[in-house]
PDB file of C-alpha atoms in Angstrom:
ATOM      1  CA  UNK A   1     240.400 231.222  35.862  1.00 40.00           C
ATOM      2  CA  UNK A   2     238.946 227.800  37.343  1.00 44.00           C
ATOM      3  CA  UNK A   3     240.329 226.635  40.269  1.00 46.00           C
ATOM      4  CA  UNK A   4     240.439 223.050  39.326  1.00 45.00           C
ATOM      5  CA  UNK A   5     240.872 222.956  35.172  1.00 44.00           C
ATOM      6  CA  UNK A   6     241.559 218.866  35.573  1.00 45.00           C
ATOM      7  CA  UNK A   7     238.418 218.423  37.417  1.00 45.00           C
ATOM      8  CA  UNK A   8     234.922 217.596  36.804  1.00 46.00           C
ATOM      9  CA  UNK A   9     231.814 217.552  39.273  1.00 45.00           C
ATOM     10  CA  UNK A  10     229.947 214.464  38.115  1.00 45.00           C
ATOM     11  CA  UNK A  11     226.670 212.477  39.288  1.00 43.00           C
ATOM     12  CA  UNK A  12     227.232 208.458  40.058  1.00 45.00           C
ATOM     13  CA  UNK A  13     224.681 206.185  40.859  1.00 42.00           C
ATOM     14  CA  UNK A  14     226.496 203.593  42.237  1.00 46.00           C
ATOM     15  CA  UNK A  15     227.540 206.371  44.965  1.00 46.00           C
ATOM     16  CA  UNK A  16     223.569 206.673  45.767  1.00 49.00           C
ATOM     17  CA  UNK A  17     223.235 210.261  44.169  1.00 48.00           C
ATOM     18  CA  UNK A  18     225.794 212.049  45.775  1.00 48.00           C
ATOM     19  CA  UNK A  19     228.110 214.112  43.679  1.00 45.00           C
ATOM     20  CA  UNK A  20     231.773 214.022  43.894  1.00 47.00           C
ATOM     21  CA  UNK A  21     235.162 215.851  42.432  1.00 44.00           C
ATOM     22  CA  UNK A  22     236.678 213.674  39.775  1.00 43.00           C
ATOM     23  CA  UNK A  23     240.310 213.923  38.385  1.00 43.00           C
ATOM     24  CA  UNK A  24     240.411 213.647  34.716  1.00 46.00           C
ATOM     25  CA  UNK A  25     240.373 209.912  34.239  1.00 46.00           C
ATOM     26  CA  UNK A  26     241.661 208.063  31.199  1.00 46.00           C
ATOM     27  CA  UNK A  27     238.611 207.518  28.858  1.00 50.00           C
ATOM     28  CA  UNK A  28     238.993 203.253  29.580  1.00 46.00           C
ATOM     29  CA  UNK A  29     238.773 203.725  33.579  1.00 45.00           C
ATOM     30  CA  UNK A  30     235.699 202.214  34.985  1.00 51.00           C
ATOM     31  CA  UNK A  31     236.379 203.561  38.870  1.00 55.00           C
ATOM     32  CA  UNK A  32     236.857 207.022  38.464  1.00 49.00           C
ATOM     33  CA  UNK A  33     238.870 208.698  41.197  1.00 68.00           C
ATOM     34  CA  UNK A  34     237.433 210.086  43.779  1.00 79.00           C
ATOM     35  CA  UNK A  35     239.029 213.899  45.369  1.00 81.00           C
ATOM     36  CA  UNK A  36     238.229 213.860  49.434  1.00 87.00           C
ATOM     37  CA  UNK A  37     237.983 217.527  51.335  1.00 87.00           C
ATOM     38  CA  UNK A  38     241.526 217.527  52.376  1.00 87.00           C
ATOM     39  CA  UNK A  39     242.663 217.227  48.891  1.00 89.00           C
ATOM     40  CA  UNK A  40     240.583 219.646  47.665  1.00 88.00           C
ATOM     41  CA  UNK A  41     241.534 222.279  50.566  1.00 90.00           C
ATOM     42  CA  UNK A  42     245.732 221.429  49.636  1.00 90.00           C
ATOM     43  CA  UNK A  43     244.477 222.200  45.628  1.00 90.00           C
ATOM     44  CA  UNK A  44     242.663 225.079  46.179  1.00 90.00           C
ATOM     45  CA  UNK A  45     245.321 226.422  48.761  1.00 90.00           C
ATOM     46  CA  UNK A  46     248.001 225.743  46.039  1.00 90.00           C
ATOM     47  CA  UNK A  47     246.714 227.154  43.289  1.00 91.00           C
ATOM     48  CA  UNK A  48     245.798 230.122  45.546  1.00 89.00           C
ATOM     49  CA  UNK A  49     249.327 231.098  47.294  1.00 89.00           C
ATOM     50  CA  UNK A  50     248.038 234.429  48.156  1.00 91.00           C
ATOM     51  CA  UNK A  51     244.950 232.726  50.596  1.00 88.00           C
ATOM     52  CA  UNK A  52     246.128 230.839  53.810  1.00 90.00           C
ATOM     53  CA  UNK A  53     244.853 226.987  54.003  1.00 89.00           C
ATOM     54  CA  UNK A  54     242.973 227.676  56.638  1.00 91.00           C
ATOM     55  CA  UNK A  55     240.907 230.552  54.759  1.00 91.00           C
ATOM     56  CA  UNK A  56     240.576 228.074  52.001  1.00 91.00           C
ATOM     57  CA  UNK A  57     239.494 225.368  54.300  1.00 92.00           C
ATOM     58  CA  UNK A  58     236.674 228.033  55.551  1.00 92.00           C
ATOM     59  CA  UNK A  59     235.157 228.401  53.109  1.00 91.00           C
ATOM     60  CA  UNK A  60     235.161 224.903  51.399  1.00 91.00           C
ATOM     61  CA  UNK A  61     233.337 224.374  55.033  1.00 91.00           C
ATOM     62  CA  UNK A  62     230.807 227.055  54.471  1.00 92.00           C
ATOM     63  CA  UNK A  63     229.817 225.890  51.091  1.00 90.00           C
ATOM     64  CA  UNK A  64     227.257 223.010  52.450  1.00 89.00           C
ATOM     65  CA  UNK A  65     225.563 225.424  55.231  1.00 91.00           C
ATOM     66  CA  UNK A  66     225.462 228.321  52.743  1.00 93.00           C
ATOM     67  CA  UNK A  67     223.387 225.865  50.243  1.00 92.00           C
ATOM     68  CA  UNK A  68     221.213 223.953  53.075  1.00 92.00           C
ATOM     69  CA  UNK A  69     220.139 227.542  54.321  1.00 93.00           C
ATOM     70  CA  UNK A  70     219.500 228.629  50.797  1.00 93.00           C
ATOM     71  CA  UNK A  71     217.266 225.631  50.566  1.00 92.00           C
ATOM     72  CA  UNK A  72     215.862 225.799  53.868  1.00 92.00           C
ATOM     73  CA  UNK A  73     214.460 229.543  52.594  1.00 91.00           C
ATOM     74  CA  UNK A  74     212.801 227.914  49.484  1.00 89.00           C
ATOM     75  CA  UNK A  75     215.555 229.508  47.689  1.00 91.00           C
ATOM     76  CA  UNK A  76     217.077 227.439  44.276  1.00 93.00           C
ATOM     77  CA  UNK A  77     221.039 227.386  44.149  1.00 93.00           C
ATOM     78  CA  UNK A  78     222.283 227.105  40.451  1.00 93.00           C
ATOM     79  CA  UNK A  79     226.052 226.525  40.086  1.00 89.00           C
ATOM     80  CA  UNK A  80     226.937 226.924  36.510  1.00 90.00           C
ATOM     81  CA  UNK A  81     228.974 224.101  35.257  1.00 88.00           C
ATOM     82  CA  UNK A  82     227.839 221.996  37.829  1.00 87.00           C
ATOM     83  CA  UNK A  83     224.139 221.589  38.429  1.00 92.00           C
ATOM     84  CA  UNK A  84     221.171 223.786  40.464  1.00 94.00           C
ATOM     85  CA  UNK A  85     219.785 222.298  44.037  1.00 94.00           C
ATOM     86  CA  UNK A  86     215.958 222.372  44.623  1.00 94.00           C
ATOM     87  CA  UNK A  87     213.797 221.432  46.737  1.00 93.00           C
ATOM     88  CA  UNK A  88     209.984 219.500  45.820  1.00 92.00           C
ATOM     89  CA  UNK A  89     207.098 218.659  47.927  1.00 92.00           C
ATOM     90  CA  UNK A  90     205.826 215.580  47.894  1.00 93.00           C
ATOM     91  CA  UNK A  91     202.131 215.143  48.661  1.00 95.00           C
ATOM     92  CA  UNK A  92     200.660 213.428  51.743  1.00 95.00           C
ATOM     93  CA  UNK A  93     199.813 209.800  50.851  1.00 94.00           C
ATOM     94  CA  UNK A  94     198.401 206.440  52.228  1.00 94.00           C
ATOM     95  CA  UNK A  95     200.973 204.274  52.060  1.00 94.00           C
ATOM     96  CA  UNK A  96     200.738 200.236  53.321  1.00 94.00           C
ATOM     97  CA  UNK A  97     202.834 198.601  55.667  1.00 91.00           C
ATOM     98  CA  UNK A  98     204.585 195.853  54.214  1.00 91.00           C
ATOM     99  CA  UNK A  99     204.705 193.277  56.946  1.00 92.00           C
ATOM    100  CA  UNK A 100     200.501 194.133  58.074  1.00 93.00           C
ATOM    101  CA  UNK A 101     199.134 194.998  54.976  1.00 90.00           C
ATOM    102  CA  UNK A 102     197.290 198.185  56.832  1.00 93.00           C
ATOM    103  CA  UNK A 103     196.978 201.233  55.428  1.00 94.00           C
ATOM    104  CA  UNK A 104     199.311 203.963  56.925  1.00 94.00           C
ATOM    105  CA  UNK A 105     199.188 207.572  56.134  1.00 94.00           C
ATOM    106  CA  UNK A 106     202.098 208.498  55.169  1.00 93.00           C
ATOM    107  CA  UNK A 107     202.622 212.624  55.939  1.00 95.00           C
ATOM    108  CA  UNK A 108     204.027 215.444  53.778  1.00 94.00           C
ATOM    109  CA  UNK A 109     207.542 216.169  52.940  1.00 93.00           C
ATOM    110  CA  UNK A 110     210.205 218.312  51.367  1.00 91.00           C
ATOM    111  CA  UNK A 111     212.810 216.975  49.670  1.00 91.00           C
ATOM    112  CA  UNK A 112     216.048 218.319  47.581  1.00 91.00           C
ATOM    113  CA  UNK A 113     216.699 217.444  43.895  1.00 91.00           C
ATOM    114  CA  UNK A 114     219.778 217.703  41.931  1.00 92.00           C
ATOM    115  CA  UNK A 115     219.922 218.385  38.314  1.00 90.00           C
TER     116      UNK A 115
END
């Protein structure tokens, strides 16, 4: 049984990459809706009666650390129906300074993709 049937997990761009809860919005909205922690918690805890809010709230909390220590192993975290967390490394580079015009190398680097 899904804890929120109404809502979907979507991917904006104009909210730089960052994924969000969304309500089911009418087809002709162009600003979907946007579900903040708190609301989630109060759904969850609803739709739950047998788990106290502040259960629920624990582990909606936990859900971020459990994913960046996942990552942080080298670890991918698939959530099906929603998307899978990565991480890539991106190669050492020389890079140029904008203002200067000198070359700059630019170091290493591990960074987390969404898809």
């Amino acid at each position: 049984m899904a804890i929120l049937p109404e809502a979907k997990w979507t991917k904006r761009s104009e909210s730089k990459g960052r994924c969000r809860v969304v309500l089911a919005p009418s087809p002709s909205s162009r600003e979907l809706p946007g579900l903040i922690r708190s609301e989630l918690v109060i759904r969850v805890a609803e739709r739950n009666p047998h788990l106290y809010a502040r259960d629920v709230e624990a582990v909606i909390d936990s859900i971020p650390d459990r994913i960046a220590v996942a990552l942080a192993d080298g670890d991918r975290v698939k959530l099906r129906g929603f998307g899978a967390f990565s991480t890539w490394t991106i190669k050492a580079r020389t890079g140029r300074n904008p203002r200067s015009g000198a070359c700059v190398e630019v170091a290493a680097k591990t960074s987390i993709h969404f898809s």
